[in-house]
Tab-separated table of C-alpha atoms in Angstrom:
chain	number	residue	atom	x	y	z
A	1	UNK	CA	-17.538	4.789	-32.633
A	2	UNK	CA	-16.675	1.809	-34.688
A	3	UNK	CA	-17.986	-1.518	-35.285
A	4	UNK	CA	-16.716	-4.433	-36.629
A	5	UNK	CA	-17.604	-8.159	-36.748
A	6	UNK	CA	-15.993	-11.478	-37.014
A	7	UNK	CA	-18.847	-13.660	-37.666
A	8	UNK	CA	-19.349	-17.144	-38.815
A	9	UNK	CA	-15.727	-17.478	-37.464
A	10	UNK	CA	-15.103	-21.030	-35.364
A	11	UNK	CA	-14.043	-19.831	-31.674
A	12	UNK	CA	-11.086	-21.870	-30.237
A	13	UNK	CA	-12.353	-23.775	-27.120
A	14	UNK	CA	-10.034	-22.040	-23.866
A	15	UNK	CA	-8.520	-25.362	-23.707
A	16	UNK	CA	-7.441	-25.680	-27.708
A	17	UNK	CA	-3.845	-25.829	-27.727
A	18	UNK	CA	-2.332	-23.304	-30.476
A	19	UNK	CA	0.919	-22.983	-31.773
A	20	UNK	CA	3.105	-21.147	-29.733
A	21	UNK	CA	4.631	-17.854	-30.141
A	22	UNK	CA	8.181	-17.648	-30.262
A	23	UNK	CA	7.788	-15.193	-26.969
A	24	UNK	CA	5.762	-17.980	-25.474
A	25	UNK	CA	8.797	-20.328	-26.119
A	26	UNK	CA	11.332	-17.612	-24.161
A	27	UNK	CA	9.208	-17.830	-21.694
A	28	UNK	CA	9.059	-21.548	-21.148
A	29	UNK	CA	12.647	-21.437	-21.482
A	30	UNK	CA	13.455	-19.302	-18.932
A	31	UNK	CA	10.960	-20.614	-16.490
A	32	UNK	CA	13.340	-24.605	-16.788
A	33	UNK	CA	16.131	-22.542	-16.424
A	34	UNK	CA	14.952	-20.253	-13.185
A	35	UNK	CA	13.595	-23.280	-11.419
A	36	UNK	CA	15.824	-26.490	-12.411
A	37	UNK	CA	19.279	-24.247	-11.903
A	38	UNK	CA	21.036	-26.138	-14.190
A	39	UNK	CA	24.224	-24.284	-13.591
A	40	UNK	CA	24.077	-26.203	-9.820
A	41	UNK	CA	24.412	-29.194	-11.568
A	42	UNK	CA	26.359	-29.357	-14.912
A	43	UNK	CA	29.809	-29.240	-14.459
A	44	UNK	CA	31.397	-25.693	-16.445
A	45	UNK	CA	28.006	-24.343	-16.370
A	46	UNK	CA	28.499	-21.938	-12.844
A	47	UNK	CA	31.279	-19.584	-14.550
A	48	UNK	CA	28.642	-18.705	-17.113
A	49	UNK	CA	25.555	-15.924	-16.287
A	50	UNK	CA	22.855	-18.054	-16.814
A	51	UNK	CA	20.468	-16.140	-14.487
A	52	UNK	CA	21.275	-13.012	-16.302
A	53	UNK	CA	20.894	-14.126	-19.702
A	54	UNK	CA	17.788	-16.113	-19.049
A	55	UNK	CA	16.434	-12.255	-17.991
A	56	UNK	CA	18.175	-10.924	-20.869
A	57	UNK	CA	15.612	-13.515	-23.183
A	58	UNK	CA	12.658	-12.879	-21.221
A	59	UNK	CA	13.170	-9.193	-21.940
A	60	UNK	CA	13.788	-9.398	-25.876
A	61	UNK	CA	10.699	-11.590	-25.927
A	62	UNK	CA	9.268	-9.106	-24.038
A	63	UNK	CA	10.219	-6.137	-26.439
A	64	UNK	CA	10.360	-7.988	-29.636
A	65	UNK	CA	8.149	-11.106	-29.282
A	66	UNK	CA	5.251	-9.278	-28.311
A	67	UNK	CA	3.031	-7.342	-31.251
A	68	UNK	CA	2.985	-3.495	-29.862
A	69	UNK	CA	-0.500	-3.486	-29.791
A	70	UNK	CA	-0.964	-5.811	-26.502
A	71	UNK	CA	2.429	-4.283	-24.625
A	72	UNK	CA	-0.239	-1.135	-23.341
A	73	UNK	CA	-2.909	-3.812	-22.440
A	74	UNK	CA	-2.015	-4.175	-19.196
A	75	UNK	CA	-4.323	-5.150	-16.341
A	76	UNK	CA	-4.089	-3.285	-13.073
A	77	UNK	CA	-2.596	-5.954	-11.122
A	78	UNK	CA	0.176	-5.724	-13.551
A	79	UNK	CA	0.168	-2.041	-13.546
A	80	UNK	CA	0.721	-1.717	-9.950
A	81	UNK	CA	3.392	-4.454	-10.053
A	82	UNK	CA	5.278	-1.698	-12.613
A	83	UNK	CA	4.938	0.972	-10.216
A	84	UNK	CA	6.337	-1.062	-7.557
A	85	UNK	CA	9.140	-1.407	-9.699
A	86	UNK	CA	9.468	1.899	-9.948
A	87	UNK	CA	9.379	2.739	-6.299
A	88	UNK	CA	12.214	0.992	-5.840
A	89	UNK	CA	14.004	2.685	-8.634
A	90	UNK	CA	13.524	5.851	-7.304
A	91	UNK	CA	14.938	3.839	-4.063
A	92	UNK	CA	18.270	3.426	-5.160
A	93	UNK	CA	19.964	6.664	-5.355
A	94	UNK	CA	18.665	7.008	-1.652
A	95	UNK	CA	19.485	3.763	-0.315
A	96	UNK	CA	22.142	2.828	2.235
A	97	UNK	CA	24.633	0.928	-0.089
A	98	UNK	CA	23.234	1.956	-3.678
A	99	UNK	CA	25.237	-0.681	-5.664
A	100	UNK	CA	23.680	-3.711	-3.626
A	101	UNK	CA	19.769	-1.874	-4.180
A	102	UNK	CA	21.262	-1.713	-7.448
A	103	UNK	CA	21.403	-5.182	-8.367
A	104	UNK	CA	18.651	-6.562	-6.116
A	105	UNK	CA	16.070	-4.488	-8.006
A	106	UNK	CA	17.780	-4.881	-11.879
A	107	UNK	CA	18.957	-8.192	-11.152
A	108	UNK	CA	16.226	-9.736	-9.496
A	109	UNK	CA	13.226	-7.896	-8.711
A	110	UNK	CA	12.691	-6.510	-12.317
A	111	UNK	CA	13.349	-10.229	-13.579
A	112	UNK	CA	9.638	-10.784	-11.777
A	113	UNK	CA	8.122	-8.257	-13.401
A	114	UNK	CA	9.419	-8.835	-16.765
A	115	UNK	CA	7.890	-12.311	-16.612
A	116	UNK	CA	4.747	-11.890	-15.141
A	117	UNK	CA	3.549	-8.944	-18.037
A	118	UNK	CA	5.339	-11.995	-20.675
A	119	UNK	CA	2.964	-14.587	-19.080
A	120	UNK	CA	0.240	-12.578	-19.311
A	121	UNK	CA	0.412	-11.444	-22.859
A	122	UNK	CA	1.891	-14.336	-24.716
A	123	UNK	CA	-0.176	-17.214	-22.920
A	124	UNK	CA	-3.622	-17.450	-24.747
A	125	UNK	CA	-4.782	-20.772	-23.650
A	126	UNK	CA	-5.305	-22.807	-20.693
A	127	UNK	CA	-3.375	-25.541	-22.088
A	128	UNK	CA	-0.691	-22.933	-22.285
A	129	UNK	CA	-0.720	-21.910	-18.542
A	130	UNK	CA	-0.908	-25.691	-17.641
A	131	UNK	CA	2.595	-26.266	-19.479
A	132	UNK	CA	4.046	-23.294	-17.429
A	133	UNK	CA	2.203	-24.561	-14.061
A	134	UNK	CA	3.606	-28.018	-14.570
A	135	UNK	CA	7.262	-26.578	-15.558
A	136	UNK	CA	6.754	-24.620	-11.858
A	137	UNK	CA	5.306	-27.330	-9.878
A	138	UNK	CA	7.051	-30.513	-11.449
A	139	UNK	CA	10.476	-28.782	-10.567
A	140	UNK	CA	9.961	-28.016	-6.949
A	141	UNK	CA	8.486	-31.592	-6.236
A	142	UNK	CA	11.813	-32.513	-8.636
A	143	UNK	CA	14.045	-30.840	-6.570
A	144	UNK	CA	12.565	-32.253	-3.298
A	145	UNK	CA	12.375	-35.244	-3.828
A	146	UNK	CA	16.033	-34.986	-4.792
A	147	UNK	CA	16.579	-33.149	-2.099
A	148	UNK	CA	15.530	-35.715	0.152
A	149	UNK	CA	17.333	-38.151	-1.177
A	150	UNK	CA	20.578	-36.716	-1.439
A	151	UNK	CA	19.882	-35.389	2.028
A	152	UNK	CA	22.265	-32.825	2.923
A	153	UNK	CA	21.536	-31.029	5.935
A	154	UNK	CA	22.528	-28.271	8.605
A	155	UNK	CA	22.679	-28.631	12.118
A	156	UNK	CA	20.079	-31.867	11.368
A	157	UNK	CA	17.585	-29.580	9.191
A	158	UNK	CA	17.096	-30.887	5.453
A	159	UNK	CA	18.939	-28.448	3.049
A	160	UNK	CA	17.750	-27.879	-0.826
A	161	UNK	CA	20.203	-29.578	-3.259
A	162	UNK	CA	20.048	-26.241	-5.313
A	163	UNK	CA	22.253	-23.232	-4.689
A	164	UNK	CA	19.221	-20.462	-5.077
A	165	UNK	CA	16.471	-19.831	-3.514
A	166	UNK	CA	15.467	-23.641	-2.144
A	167	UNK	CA	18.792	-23.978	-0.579
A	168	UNK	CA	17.407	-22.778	2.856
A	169	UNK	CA	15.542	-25.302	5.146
A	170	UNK	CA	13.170	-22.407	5.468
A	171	UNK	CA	12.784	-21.366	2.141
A	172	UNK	CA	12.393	-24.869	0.739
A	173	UNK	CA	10.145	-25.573	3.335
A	174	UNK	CA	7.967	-22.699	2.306
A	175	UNK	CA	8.274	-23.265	-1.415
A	176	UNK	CA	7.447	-26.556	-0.945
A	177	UNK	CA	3.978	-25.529	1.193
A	178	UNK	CA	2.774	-22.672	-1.381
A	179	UNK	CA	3.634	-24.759	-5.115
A	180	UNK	CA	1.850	-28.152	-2.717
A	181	UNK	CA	-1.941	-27.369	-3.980
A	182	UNK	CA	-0.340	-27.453	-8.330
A	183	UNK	CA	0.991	-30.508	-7.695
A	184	UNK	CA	-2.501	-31.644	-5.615
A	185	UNK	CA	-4.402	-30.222	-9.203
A	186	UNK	CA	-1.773	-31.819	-10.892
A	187	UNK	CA	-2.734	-35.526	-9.208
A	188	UNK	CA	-6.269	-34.806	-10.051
A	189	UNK	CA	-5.652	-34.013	-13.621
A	190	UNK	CA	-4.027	-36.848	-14.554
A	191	UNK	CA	-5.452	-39.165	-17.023
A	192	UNK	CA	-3.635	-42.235	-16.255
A	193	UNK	CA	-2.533	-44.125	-13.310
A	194	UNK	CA	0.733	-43.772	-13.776
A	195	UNK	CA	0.969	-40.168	-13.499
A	196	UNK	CA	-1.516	-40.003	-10.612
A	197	UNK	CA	0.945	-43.030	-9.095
A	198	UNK	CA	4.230	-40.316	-9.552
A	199	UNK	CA	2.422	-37.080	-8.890
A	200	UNK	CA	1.263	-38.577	-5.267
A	201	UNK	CA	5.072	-39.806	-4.818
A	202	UNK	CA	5.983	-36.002	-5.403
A	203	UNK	CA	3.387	-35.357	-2.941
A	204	UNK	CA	4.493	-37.736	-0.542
A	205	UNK	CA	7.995	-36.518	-0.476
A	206	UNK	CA	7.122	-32.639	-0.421
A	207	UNK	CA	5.520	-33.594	2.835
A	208	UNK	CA	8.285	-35.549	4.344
A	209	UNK	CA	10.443	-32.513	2.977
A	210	UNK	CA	8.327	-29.500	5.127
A	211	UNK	CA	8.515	-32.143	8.033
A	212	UNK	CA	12.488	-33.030	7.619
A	213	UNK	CA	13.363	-28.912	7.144
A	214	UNK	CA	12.195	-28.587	10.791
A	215	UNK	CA	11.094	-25.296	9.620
A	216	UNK	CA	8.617	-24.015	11.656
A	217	UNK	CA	7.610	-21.219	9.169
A	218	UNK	CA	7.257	-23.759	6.761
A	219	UNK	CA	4.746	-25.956	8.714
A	220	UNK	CA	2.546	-23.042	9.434
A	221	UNK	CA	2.431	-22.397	5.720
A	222	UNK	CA	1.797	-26.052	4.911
A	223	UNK	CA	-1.124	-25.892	7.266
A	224	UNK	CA	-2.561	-22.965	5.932
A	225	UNK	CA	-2.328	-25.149	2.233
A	226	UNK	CA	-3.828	-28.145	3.303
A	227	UNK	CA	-6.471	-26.634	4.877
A	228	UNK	CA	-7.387	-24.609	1.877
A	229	UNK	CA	-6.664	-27.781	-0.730
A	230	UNK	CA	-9.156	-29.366	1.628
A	231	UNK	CA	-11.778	-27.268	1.196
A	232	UNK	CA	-11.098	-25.806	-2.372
A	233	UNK	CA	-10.661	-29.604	-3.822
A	234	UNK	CA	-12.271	-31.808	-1.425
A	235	UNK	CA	-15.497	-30.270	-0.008
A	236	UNK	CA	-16.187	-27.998	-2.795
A	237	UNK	CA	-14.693	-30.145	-5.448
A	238	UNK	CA	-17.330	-32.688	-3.730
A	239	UNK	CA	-14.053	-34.923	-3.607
A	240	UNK	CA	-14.900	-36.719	-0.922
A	241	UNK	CA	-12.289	-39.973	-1.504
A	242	UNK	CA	-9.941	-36.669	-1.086
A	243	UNK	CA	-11.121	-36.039	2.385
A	244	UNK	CA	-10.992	-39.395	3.457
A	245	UNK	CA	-7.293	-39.591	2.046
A	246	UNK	CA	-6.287	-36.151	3.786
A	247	UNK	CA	-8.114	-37.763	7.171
A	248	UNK	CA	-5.566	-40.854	6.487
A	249	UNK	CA	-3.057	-39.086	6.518
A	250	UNK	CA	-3.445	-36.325	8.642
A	251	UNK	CA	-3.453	-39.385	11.132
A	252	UNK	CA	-0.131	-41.071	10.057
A	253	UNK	CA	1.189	-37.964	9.905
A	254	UNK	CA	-0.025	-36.853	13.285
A	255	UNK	CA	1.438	-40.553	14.599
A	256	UNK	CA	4.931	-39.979	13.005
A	257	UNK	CA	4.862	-36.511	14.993
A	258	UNK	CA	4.057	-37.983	18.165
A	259	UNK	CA	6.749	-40.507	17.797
A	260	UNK	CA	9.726	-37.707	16.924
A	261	UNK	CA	9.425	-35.945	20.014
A	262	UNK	CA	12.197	-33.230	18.440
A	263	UNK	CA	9.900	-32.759	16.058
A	264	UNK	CA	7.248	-31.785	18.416
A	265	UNK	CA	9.274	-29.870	20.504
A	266	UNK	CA	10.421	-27.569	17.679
A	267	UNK	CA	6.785	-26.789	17.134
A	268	UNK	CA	6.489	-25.934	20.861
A	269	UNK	CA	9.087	-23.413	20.900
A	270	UNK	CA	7.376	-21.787	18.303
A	271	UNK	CA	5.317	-20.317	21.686
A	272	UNK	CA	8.213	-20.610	24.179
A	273	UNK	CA	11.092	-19.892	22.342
A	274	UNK	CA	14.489	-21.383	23.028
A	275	UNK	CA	13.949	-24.802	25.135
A	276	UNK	CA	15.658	-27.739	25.466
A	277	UNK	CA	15.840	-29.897	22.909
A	278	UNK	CA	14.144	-27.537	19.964
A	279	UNK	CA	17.400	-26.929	18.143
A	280	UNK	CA	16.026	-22.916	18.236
A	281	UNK	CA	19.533	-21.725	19.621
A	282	UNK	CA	17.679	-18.444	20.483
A	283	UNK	CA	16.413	-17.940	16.815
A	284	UNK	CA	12.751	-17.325	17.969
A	285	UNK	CA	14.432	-13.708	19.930
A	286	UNK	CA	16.399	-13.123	17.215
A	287	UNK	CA	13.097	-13.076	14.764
A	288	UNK	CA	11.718	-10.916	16.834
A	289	UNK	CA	14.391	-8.471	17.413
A	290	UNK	CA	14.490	-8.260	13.709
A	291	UNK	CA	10.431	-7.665	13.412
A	292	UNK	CA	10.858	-5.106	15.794
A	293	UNK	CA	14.484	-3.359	13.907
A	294	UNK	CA	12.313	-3.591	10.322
A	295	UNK	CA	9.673	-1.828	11.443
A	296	UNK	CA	11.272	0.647	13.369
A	297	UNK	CA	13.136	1.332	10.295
A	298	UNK	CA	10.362	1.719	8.258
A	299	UNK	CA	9.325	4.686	11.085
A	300	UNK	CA	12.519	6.344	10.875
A	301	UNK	CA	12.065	6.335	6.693
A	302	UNK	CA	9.067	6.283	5.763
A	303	UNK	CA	8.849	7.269	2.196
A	304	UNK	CA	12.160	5.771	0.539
A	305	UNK	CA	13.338	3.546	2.706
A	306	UNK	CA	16.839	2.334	3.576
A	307	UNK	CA	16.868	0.823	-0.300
A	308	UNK	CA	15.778	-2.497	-1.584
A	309	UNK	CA	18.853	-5.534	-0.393
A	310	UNK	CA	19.709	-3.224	2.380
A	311	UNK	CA	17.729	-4.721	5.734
A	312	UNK	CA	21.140	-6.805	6.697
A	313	UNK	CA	23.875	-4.515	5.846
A	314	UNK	CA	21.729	-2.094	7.607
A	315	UNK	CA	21.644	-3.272	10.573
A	316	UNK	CA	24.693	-5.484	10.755
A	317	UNK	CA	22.872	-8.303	11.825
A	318	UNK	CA	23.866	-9.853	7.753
A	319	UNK	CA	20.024	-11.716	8.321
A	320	UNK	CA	16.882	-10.784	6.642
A	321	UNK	CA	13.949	-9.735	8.527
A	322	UNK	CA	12.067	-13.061	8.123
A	323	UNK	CA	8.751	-11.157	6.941
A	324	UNK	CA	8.233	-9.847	3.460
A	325	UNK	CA	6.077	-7.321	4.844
A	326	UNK	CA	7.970	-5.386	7.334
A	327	UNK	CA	10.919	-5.971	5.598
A	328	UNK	CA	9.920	-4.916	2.521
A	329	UNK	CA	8.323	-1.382	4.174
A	330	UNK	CA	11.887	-1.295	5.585
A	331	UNK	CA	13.727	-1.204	2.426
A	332	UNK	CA	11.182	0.323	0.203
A	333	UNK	CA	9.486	2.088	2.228
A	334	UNK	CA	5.740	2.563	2.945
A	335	UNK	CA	4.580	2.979	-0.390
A	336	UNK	CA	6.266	0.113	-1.711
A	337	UNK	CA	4.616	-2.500	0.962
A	338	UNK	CA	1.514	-0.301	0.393
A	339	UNK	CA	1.887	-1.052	-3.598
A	340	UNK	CA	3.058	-4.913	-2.625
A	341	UNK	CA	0.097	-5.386	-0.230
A	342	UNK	CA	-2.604	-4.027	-2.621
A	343	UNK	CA	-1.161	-6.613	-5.554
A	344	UNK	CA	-1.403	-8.930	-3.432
A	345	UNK	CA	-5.185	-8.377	-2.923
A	346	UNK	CA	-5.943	-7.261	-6.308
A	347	UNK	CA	-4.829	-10.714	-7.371
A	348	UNK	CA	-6.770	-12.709	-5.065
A	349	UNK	CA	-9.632	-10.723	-6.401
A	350	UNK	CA	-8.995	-11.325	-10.076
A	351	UNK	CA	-9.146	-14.731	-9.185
A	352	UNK	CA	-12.482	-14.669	-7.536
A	353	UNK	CA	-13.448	-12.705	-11.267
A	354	UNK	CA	-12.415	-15.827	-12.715
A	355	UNK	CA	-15.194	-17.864	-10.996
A	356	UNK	CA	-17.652	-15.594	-11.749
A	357	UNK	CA	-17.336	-15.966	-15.883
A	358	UNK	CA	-19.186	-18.316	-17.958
A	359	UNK	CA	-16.290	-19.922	-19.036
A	360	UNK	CA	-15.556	-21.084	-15.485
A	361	UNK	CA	-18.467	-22.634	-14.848
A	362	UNK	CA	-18.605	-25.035	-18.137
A	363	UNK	CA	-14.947	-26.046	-17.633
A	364	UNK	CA	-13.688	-28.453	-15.271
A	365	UNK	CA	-9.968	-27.882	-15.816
A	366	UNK	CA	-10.630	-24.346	-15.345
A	367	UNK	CA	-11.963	-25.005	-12.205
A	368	UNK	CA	-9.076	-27.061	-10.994
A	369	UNK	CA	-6.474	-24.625	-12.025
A	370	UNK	CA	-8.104	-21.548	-10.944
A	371	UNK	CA	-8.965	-23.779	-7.248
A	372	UNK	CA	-4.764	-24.264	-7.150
A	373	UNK	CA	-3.788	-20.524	-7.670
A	374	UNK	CA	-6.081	-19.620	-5.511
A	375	UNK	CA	-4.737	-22.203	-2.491
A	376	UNK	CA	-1.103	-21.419	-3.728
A	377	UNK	CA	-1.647	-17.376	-3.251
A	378	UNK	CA	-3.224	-17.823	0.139
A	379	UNK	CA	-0.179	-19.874	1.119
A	380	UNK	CA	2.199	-17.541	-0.520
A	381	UNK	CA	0.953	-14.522	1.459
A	382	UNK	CA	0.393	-16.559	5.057
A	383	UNK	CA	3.807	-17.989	4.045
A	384	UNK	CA	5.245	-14.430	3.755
A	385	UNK	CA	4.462	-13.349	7.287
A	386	UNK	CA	7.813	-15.759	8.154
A	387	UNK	CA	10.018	-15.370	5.233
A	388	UNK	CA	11.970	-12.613	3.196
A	389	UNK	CA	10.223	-13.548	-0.047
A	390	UNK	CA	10.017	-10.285	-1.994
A	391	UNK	CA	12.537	-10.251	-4.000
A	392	UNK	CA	11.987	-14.162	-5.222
A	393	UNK	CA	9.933	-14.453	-8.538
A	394	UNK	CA	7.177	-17.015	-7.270
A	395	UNK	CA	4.590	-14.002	-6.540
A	396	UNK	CA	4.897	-12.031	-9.821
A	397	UNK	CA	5.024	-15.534	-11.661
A	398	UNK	CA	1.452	-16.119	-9.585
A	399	UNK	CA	0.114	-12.580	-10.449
A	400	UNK	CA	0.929	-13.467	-14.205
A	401	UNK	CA	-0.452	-16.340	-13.976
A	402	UNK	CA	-3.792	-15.051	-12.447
A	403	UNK	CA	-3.685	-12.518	-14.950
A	404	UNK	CA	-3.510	-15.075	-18.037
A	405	UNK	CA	-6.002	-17.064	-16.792
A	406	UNK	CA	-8.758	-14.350	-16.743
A	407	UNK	CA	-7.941	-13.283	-20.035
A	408	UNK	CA	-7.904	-16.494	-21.330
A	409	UNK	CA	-11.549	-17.710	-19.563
A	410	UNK	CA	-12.580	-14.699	-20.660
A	411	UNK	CA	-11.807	-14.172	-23.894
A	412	UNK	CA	-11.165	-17.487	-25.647
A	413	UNK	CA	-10.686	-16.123	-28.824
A	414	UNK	CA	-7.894	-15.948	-31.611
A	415	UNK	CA	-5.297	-13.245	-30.187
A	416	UNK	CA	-5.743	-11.183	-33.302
A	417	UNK	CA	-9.851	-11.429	-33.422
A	418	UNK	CA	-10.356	-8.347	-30.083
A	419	UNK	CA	-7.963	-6.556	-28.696
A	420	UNK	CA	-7.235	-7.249	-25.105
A	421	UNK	CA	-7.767	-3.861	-23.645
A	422	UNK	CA	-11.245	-3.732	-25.674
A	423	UNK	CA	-12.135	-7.147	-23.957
A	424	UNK	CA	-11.554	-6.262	-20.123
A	425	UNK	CA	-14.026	-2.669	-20.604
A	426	UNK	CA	-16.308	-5.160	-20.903
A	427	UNK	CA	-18.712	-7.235	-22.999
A	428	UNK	CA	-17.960	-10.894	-21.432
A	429	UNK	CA	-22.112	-11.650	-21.491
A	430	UNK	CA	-21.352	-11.211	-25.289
A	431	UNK	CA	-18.326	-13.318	-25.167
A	432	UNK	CA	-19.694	-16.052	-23.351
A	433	UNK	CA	-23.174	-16.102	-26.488
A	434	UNK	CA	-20.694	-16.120	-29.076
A	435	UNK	CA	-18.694	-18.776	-27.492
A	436	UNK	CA	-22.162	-20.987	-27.928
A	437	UNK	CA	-23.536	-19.901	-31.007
A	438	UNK	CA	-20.148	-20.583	-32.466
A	439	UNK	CA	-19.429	-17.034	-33.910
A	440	UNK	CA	-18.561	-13.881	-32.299
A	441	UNK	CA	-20.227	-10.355	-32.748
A	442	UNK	CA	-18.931	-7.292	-31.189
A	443	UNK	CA	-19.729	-3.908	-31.487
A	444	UNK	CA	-17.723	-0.871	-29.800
C-alpha cells in the first residue's frame, strides 16, 4: 500500500475551463466534420475521404494524444462497447458478404467506439463536454433549419440537405427528436437574449422539421422527448414558465394538426396501416414483414449472425429492418444485441450515478446537462425501436459523453493529480471534502 498527498493544492472548479489537449482538439475536429459534412457542400471536397481521415485523426489522438496511463482506465460502459466491437469482428469471416461486414464495422462502427473512449479520456471539464454538446446539437438544429428551408422533399416528405445519415425523412426526423432536449438545455443556458432568441428559432424549426418529415417513427420519438424535457426541465427543474410554454404550444401545435388532415391521417395508419390518403403505400406491412424476417434470422443464427451490413443483401429486400434491436441480433447475433442492450442500460445508470455525487447537487449546469443526456438517451433508445440506428455514431458519442461527465463531477481535479482508475474504486466522500476545504488528501 502506498500513500501519497497533494495538499494545499487549489482544486479546479468542474466548470474551470483548461487548456485543451491536443487530443481534445482531434476530437472537436472530427466531431464539425462528422456532423456539418462539409464534403456535401464545398465544391471538390466529395472526391476526397474526409470520413475516413477524420477516423484516421480520432485514432492517432487516440493512440498518441492520450498519456498511456489513462488508455487502461476504462469504465465498463466503455468496456462492453469494446467487446461489442469485437463481436462483430469475429462476425466478419462468418458473415454473408464479408467485404460489406467488412467496412460497416472498420468503417463505421469502430469510428463510434474510437470516439466515445477519446471523449471520455481527453474531456476533463464540464465546460469541455458543453463545447462538444453544442458542436452536436448546434449542427443538427443547423442542418434543419437549413433543411427546411431549402426544402427538398420525396414523395411530399421533408428530406435532410446532407448526404449522410440526416438525408432520410426518417432518420432526420429521429435525429432531430433525440439531439431536441441539448438544444432545450441549450435555451436555458443561455446568458443573453439573443442566444435564448436563436436557440428557440432552432427549436421552432426542429419541430416543424419532425412534423414536415411525416415520419411517423419520428413523432413517436419526439413524444417520448417532450414528455421527458417536460418533466426533467419543467416540473423537476421547477420551470414552471416552461410548462406553461410547452402547454402553448402543445395547443398550436395540436391546432396545426387538426387543420392538415394528411397529417393526421398518417398518424392513423400508424394503427391501420395503408389507408387512403396516408401516403403509407403499404410501408406499415412491409415494416412488419421485415420485424418478423430479422428476427427469424436471428433464430436461424444465433451466435454470429448473418454479419454486421448484411440484413438487406440478406434478404433481398435492399431495406433495413427499421429496429436497431432485431436488426442488430440479426446481423450480430444474440450476443451482440445482448452486449448493445446492456450498454444501453449501463449508461442510463451511470447517469443516474451522476445525480447521486456531491458535485451534482452544488452545480446547476451540471444539473442541466446531465437532465439533457438523460432525455436524449431515453429518446435514442424509444427512437431505436423504429430505426436502423446501430451503426450511426450518436449512441457511442452519448455513452462517451455520459462517461466524461461522471468522471468529471466526480473527480474535478487536475488530470495528473489521481489516476482515473484509482478514482472510480472509490473515495468520492473524500473527493467531494477536499473539493470544500480547498485541498485534496488521498490515501490508497
Amino acid at each position: 500500500m502506498s500513500t501519497w498527498q497533494a495538499v494545499s493544492k487549489k482544486v479546479p472548479t468542474i466548470d474551470e475551463p483548461r487548456k485543451s489537449t491536443l487530443a481534445y482538439r482531434a476530437l472537436v475536429l472530427f466531431s464539425l466534420i462528422y456532423f456539418l459534412r462539409p464534403e456535401d457542400f464545398i465544391p471538390g471536397l466529395d472526391v476526397i475521404p474526409i470520413g475516413k481521415i477524420s477516423g484516421g485523426i480520432a485514432l492517432l489522438a487516440l493512440i498518441f494524444g492520450v498519456p498511456a496511463r489513462l488508455r487502461h482506465k476504462l469504465t465498463i460502459e466503455l468496456k462492453v462497447l469494446i467487446l461489442l466491437l469485437g463481436q462483430m469482428m469475429l462476425c466478419i469471416p462468418f458473415a454473408f458478404w464479408r467485404s460489406g461486414s467488412f467496412d460497416t464495422v472498420i468503417n463505421k462502427f469502430s469510428k463510434g467506439v474510437i470516439v466515445a473512449v477519446l471523449i471520455y479520456l481527453v474531456t476533463t471539464s464540464v465546460a469541455e463536454l458543453r463545447k462538444l454538446l453544442l458542436i452536436q446539437a448546434g449542427s443538427i438544429a443547423l442542418i434543419t433549419v437549413a433543411s427546411v428551408l431549402v426544402h427538398r422533399t420525396e414523395v411530399g416528405r421533408l428530406m435532410g440537405i446532407q448526404k449522410g445519415i440526416l438525408e432520410n425523412p426518417n432518420d432526420l426526423a429521429i435525429n432531430i427528436a433525440i439531439n431536441f432536449p441539448l438544444c432545450v438545455a441549450f435555451v436555458l443556458a443561455a446568458k443573453g437574449g439573443a442566444q435564448k432568441f436563436l436557440w428557440c428559432i432552432g427549436l421552432v424549426f426542429m419541430s416543424y422539421g419532425v412534423v414536415a418529415t411525416y415520419s411517423r417513427s419520428g413523432l413517436l420519438a419526439m413524444a417520448v422527448t417532450v414528455v421527458i424535457c417536460l418533466w426533467e426541465f419543467g416540473i423537476k427543474g421547477r420551470r414552471m414558465i416552461l410548462v406553461t410554454a410547452a402547454a402553448l404550444v402543445g395547443v398550436i401545435g395540436l391546432g396545426v394538426m387538426v387543420a392538415t388532415p394528411r397529417y393526421l391521417t398518417r398518424v392513423e395508419s400508424l394503427v391501420r396501416g395503408n389507408i387512403e390518403g396516408s401516403g403509407d403505400r403499404g410501408s406499415l406491412e412491409a415494416r412488419e414483414q421485415l420485424l418478423k424476417d430479422s428476427l427469424l434470422i436471428m433464430i436461424k443464427h444465433p451466435l454470429l449472425g448473418i454479419g454486421p451490413g448484411n440484413f438487406p443483401s440478406y434478404t433481398l429486400t435492399w431495406r433495413v429492418a427499421h429496429n436497431t434491436y432485431t436488426e442488430l441480433g440479426a446481423e450480430a447475433g444474440l450476443p451482440g444485441l445482448i452486449l448493445f442492450v446492456v450498454l444501453m442500460g449501463l449508461t442510463l445508470r451511470k447517469i443516474k450515478s451522476v445525480r447521486k455525487l456531491p458535485g451534482y447537487q452544488t452545480n446547476e449546469g451540471v444539473r442541466l446537462w446531465t437532465s439533457a443526456l438523460w432525455a436524449a438517451m431515453l429518446a435514442y433508445i424509444s427512437g431505436a425501436m423504429f430505426a436502423s440506428t446501430e451503426y450511426n455514431l450518436f449512441p457511442y458519442f452519448m455513452v462517451g459523453y455520459v462517461c466524461a461527465m461522471y468522471q468529471t463531477v466526480s473527480a474535478p481535479v487536475e488530470a495528473n493529480s489521481i489516476p482515473r482508475g484509482d478514482i472510480e474504486s472509490g473515495g468520492n466522500k473524500r473527493l467531494g471534502d477536499a473539493r470544500r476545504e480547498g485541498e485534496l488528501a488521498w490515501t490508497r
